PDB file of C-alpha atoms in Angstrom:
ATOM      1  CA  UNK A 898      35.841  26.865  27.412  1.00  0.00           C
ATOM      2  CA  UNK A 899      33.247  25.708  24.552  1.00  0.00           C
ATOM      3  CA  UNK A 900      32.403  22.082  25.540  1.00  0.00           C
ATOM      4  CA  UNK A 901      30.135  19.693  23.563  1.00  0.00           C
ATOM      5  CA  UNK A 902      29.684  15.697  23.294  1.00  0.00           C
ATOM      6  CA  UNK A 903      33.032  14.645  21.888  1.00  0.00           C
ATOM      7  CA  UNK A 904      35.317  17.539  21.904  1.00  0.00           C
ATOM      8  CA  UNK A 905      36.159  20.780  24.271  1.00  0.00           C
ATOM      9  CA  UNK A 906      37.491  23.672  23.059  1.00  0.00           C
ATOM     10  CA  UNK A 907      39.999  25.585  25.296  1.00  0.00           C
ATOM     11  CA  UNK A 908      41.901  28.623  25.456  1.00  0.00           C
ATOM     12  CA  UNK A 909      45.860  27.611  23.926  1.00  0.00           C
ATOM     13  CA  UNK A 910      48.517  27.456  26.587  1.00  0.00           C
ATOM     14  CA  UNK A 911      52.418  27.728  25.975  1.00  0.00           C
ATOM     15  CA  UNK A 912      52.669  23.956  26.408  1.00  0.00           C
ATOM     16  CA  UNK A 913      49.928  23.501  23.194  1.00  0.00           C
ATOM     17  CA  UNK A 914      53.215  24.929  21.606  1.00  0.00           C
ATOM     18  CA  UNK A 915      55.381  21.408  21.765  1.00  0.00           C
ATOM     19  CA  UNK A 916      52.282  19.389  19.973  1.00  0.00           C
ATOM     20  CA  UNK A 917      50.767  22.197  17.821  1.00  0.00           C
ATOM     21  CA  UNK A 918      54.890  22.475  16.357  1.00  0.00           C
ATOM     22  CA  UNK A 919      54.514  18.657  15.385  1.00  0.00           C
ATOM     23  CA  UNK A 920      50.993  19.038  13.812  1.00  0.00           C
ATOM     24  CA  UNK A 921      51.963  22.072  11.783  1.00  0.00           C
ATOM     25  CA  UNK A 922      55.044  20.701  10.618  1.00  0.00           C
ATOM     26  CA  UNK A 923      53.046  17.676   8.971  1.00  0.00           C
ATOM     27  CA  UNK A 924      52.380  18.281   5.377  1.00  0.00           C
ATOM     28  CA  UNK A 925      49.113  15.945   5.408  1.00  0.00           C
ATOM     29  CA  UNK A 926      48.055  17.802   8.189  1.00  0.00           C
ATOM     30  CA  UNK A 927      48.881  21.018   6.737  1.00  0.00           C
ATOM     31  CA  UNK A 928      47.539  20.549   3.041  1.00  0.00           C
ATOM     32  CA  UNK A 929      44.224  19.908   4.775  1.00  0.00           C
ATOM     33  CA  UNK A 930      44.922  23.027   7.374  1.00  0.00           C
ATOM     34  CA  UNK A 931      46.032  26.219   5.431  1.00  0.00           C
ATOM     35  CA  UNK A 932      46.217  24.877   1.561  1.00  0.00           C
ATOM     36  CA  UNK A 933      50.465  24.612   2.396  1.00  0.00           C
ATOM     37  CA  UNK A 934      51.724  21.362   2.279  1.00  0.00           C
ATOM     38  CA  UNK A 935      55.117  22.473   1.929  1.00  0.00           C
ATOM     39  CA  UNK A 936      54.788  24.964   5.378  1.00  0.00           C
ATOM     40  CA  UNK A 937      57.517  24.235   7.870  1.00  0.00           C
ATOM     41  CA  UNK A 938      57.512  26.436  11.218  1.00  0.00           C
ATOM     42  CA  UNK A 939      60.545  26.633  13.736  1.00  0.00           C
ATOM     43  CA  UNK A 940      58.980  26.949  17.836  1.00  0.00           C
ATOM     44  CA  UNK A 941      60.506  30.250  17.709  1.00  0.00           C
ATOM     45  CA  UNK A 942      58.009  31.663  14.562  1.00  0.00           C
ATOM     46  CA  UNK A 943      55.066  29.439  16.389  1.00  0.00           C
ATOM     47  CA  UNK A 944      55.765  30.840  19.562  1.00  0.00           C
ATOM     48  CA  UNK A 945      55.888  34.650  17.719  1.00  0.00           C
ATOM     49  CA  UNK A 946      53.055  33.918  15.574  1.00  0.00           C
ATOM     50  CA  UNK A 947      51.044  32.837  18.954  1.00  0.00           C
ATOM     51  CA  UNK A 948      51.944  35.480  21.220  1.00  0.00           C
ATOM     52  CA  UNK A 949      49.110  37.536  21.736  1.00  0.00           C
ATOM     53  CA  UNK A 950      46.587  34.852  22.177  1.00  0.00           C
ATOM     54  CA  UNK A 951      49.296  33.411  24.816  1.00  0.00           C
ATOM     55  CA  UNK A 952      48.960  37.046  26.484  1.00  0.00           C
ATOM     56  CA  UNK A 953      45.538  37.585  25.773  1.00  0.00           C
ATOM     57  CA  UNK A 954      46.195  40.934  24.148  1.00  0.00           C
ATOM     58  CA  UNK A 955      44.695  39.819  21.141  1.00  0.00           C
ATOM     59  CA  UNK A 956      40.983  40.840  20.471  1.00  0.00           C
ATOM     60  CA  UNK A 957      40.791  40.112  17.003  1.00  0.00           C
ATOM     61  CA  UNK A 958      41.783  35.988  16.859  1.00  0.00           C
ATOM     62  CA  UNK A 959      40.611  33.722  19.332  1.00  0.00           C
ATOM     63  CA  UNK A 960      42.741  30.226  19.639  1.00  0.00           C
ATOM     64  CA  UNK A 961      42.122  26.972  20.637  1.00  0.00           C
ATOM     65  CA  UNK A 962      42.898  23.556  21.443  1.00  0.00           C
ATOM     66  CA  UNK A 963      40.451  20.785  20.277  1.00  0.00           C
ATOM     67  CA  UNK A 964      40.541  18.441  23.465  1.00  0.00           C
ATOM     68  CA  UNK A 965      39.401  14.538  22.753  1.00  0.00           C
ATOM     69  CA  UNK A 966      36.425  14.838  26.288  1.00  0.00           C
ATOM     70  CA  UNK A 967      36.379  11.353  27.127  1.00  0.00           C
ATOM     71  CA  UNK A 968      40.751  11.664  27.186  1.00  0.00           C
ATOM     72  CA  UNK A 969      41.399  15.223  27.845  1.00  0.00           C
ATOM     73  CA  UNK A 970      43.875  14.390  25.159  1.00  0.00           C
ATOM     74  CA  UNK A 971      44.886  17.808  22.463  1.00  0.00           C
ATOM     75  CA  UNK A 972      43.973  16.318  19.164  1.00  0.00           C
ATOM     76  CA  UNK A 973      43.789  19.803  17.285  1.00  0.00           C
ATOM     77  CA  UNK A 974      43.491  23.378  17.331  1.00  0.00           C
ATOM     78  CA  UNK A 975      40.903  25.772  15.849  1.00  0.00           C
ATOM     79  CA  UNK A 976      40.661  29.358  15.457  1.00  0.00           C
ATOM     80  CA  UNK A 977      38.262  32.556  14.831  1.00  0.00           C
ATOM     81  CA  UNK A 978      39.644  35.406  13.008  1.00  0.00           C
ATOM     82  CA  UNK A 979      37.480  38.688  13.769  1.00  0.00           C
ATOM     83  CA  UNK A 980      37.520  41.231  10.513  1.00  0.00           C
ATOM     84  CA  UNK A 981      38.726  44.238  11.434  1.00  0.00           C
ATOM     85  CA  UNK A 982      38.491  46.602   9.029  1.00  0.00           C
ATOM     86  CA  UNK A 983      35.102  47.989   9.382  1.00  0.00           C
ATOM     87  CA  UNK A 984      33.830  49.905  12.570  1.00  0.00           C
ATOM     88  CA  UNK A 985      31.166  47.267  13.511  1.00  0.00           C
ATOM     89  CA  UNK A 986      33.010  43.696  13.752  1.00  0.00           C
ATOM     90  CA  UNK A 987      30.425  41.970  11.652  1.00  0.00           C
ATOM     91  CA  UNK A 988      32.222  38.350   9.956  1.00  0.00           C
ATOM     92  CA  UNK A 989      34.877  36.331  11.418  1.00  0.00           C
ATOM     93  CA  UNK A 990      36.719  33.501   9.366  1.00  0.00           C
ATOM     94  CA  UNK A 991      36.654  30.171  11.138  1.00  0.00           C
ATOM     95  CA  UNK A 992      38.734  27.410  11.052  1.00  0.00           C
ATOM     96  CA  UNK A 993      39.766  23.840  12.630  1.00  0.00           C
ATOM     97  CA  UNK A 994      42.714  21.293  11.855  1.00  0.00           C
ATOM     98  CA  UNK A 995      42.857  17.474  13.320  1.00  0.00           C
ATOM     99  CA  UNK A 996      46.485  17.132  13.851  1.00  0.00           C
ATOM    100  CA  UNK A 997      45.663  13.741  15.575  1.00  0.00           C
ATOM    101  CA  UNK A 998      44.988  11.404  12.835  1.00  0.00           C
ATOM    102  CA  UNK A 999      43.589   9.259  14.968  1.00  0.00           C
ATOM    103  CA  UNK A1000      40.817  11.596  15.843  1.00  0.00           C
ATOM    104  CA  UNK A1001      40.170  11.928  11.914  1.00  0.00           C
ATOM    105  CA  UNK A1002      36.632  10.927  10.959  1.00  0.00           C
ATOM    106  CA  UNK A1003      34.945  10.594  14.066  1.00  0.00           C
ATOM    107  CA  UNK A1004      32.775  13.459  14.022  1.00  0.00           C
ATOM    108  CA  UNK A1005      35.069  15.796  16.162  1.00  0.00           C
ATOM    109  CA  UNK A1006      35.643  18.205  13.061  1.00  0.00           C
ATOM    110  CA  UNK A1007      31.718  18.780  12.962  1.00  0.00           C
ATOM    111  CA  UNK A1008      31.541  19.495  16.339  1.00  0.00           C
ATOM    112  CA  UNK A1009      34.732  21.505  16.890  1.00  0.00           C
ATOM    113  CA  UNK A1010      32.962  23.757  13.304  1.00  0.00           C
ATOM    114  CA  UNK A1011      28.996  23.828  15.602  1.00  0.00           C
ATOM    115  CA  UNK A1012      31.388  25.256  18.616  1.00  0.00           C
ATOM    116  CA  UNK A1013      32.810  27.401  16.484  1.00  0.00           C
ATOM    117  CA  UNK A1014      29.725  28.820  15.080  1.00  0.00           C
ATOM    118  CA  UNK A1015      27.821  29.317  18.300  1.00  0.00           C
ATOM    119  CA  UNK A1016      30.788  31.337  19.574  1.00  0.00           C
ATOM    120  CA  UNK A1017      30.363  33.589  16.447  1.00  0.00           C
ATOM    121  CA  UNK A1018      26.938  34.073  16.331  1.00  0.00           C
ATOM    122  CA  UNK A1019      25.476  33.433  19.637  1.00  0.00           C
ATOM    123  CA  UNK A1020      28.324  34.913  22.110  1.00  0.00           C
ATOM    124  CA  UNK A1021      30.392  37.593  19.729  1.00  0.00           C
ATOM    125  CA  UNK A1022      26.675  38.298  18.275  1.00  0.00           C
ATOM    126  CA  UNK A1023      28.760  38.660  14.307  1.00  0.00           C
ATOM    127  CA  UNK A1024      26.289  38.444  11.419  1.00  0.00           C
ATOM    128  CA  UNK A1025      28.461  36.110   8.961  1.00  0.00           C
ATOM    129  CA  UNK A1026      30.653  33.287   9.210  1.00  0.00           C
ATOM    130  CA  UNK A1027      33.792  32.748   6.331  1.00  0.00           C
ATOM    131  CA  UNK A1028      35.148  29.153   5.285  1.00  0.00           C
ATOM    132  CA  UNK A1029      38.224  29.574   3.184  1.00  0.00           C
ATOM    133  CA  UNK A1030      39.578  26.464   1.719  1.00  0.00           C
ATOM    134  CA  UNK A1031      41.205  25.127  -1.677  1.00  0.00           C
ATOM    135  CA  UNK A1032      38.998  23.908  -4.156  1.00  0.00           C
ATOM    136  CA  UNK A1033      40.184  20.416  -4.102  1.00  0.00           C
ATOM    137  CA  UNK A1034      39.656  19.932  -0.701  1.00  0.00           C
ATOM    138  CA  UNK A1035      36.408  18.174  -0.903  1.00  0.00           C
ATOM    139  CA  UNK A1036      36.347  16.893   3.039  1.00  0.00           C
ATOM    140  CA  UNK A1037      36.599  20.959   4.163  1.00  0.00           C
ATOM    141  CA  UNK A1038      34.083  22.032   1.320  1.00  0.00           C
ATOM    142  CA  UNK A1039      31.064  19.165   2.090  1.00  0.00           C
ATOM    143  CA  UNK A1040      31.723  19.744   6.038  1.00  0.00           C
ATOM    144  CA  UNK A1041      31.111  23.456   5.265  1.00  0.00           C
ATOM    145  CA  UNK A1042      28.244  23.094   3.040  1.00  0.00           C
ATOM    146  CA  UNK A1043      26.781  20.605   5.675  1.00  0.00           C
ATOM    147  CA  UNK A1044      27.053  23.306   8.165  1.00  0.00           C
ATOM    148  CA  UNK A1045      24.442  25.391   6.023  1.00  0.00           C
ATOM    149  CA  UNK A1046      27.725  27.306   4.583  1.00  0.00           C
ATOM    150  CA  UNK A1047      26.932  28.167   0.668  1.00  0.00           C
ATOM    151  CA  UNK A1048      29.673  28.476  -1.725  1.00  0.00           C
ATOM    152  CA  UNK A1049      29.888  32.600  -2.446  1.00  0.00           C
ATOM    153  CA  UNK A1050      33.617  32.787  -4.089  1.00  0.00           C
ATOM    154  CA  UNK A1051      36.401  31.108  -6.287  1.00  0.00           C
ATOM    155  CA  UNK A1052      39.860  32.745  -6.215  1.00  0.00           C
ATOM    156  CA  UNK A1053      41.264  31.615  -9.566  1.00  0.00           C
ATOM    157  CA  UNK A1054      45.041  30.167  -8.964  1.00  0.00           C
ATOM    158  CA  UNK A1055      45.225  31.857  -5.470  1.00  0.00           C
ATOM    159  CA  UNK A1056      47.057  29.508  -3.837  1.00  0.00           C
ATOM    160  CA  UNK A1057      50.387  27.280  -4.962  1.00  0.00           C
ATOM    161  CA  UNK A1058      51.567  23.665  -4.098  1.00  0.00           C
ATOM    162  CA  UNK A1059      52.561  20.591  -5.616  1.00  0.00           C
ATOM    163  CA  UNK A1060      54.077  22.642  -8.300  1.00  0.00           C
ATOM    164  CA  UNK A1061      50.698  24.298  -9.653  1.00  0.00           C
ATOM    165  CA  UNK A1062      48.298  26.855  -9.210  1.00  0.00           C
ATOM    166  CA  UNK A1063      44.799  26.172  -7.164  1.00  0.00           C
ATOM    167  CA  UNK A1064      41.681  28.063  -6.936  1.00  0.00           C
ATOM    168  CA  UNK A1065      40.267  28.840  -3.701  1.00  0.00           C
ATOM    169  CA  UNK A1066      36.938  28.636  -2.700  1.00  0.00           C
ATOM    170  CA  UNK A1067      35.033  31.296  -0.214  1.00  0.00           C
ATOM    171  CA  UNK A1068      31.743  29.951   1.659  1.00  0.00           C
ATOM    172  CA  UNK A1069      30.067  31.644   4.151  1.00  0.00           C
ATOM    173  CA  UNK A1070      26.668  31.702   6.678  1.00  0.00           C
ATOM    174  CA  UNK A1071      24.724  34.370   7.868  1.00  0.00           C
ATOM    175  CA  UNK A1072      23.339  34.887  10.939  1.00  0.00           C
ATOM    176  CA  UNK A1073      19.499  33.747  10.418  1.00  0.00           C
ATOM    177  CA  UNK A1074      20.713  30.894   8.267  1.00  0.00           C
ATOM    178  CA  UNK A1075      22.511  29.766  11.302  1.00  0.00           C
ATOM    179  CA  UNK A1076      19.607  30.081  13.701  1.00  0.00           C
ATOM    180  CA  UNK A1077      16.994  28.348  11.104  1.00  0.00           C
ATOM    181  CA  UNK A1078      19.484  25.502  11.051  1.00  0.00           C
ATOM    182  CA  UNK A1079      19.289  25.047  14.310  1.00  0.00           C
ATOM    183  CA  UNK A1080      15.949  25.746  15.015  1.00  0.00           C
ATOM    184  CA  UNK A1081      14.977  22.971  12.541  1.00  0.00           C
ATOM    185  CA  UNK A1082      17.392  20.593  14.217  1.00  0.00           C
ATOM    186  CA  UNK A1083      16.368  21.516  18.169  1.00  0.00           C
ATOM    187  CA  UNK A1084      12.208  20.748  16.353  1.00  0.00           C
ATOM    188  CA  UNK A1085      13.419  17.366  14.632  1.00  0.00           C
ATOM    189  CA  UNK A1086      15.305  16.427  18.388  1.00  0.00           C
ATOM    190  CA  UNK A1087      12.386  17.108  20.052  1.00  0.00           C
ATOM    191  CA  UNK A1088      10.186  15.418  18.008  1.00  0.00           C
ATOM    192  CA  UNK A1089      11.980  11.577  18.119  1.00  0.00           C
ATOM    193  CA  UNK A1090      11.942  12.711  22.060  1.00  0.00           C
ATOM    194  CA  UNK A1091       8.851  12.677  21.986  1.00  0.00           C
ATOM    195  CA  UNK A1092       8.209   9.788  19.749  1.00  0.00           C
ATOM    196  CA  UNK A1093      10.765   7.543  21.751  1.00  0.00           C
ATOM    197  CA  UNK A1094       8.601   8.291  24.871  1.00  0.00           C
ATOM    198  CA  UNK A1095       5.398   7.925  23.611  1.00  0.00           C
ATOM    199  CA  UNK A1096       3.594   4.407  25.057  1.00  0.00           C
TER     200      UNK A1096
END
């Protein structure tokens, strides 16, 4: 379990399945999610596309539920996607969706993404982190970029909805980009500590 201030992340359980079936048959929610607005998923294909995680047999995805702290209340799910194709495991693609819209702009997304990123860098010890989104989504791309993700791609007409082509855009982070971020934010926190107590 990946706890912070708002949100906890936990492993998904087979009763995630009745909520996470709502959420992902929501075309706001799913415009903002995987670029498909137009996705519609039956609890069979969720429960098939789920079943490893649900088994733990799968080494390569990790799957979450985004837990509201002060509730205990699923208000989303997040997920990292290990690359597999090399013999070192050295990137993973994250991702998070707020199918709660009540738990929309309240900082849970950022926090759910800093969970995210400690998992991959600090505990699965990866050297990049991958953002995919589409190029219009502009609350995905500046929570990336505020993250210390840079903007490394553009997939021309890669992805289709509302009856025309968009481009996706690729951002990732690096390893000691991550850790400088931080570093520079534990230094600035310690600092207004200090100030705050000073007589």
């Amino acid at each position: 379990m990946l706890s912070g201030i708002l949100v906890v992340l936990r492993a998904l359980e087979r009763e995630d399945l009745i909520v996470l079936h709502k959420w992902q048959n929501d075309e706001e929610i799913m415009r903002l999610a995987r670029s498909f607005p137009d996705h519609v998923i039956s609890n069979e294909a969720l429960e098939a596309e789920f079943a490893r995680e649900l088994k733990g047999k799968d080494t390569g995805r990790r799957a979450y539920i985004i837990e509201e702290k002060s509730s205990n209340r699923p208000v989303g799910w997040a997920t990292i996607r290990i690359h597999g194709f090399q013999r070192r495991n050295t990137t993973a693609d994250v991702g998070l969706a707020l199918g709660d819209k009540i738990a929309w702009n309240k900082g849970y997304g950022t926090e759910t993404a800093k969970l995210l990123l400690d998992e991959v860098f600090r505990q699965l010890n990866l050297h990049r982190a991958e953002w995919w989104t589409f190029a219009e989504n502009n609350v995905s791309v500046q929570l990336a970029k505020k993250l210390g993700f840079k903007e490394e791609a553009r997939l021309r007409d890669a992805v289709f909805f509302d009856n025309r082509y968009h481009d996706l855009i690729v951002l990732g982070l690096l390893k000691q980009e991550f850790e400088s971020i931080r570093a520079a934010a534990e230094t600035s926190r310690d600092k207004t500590v200090s100030y705050l107590q000073s007589p």
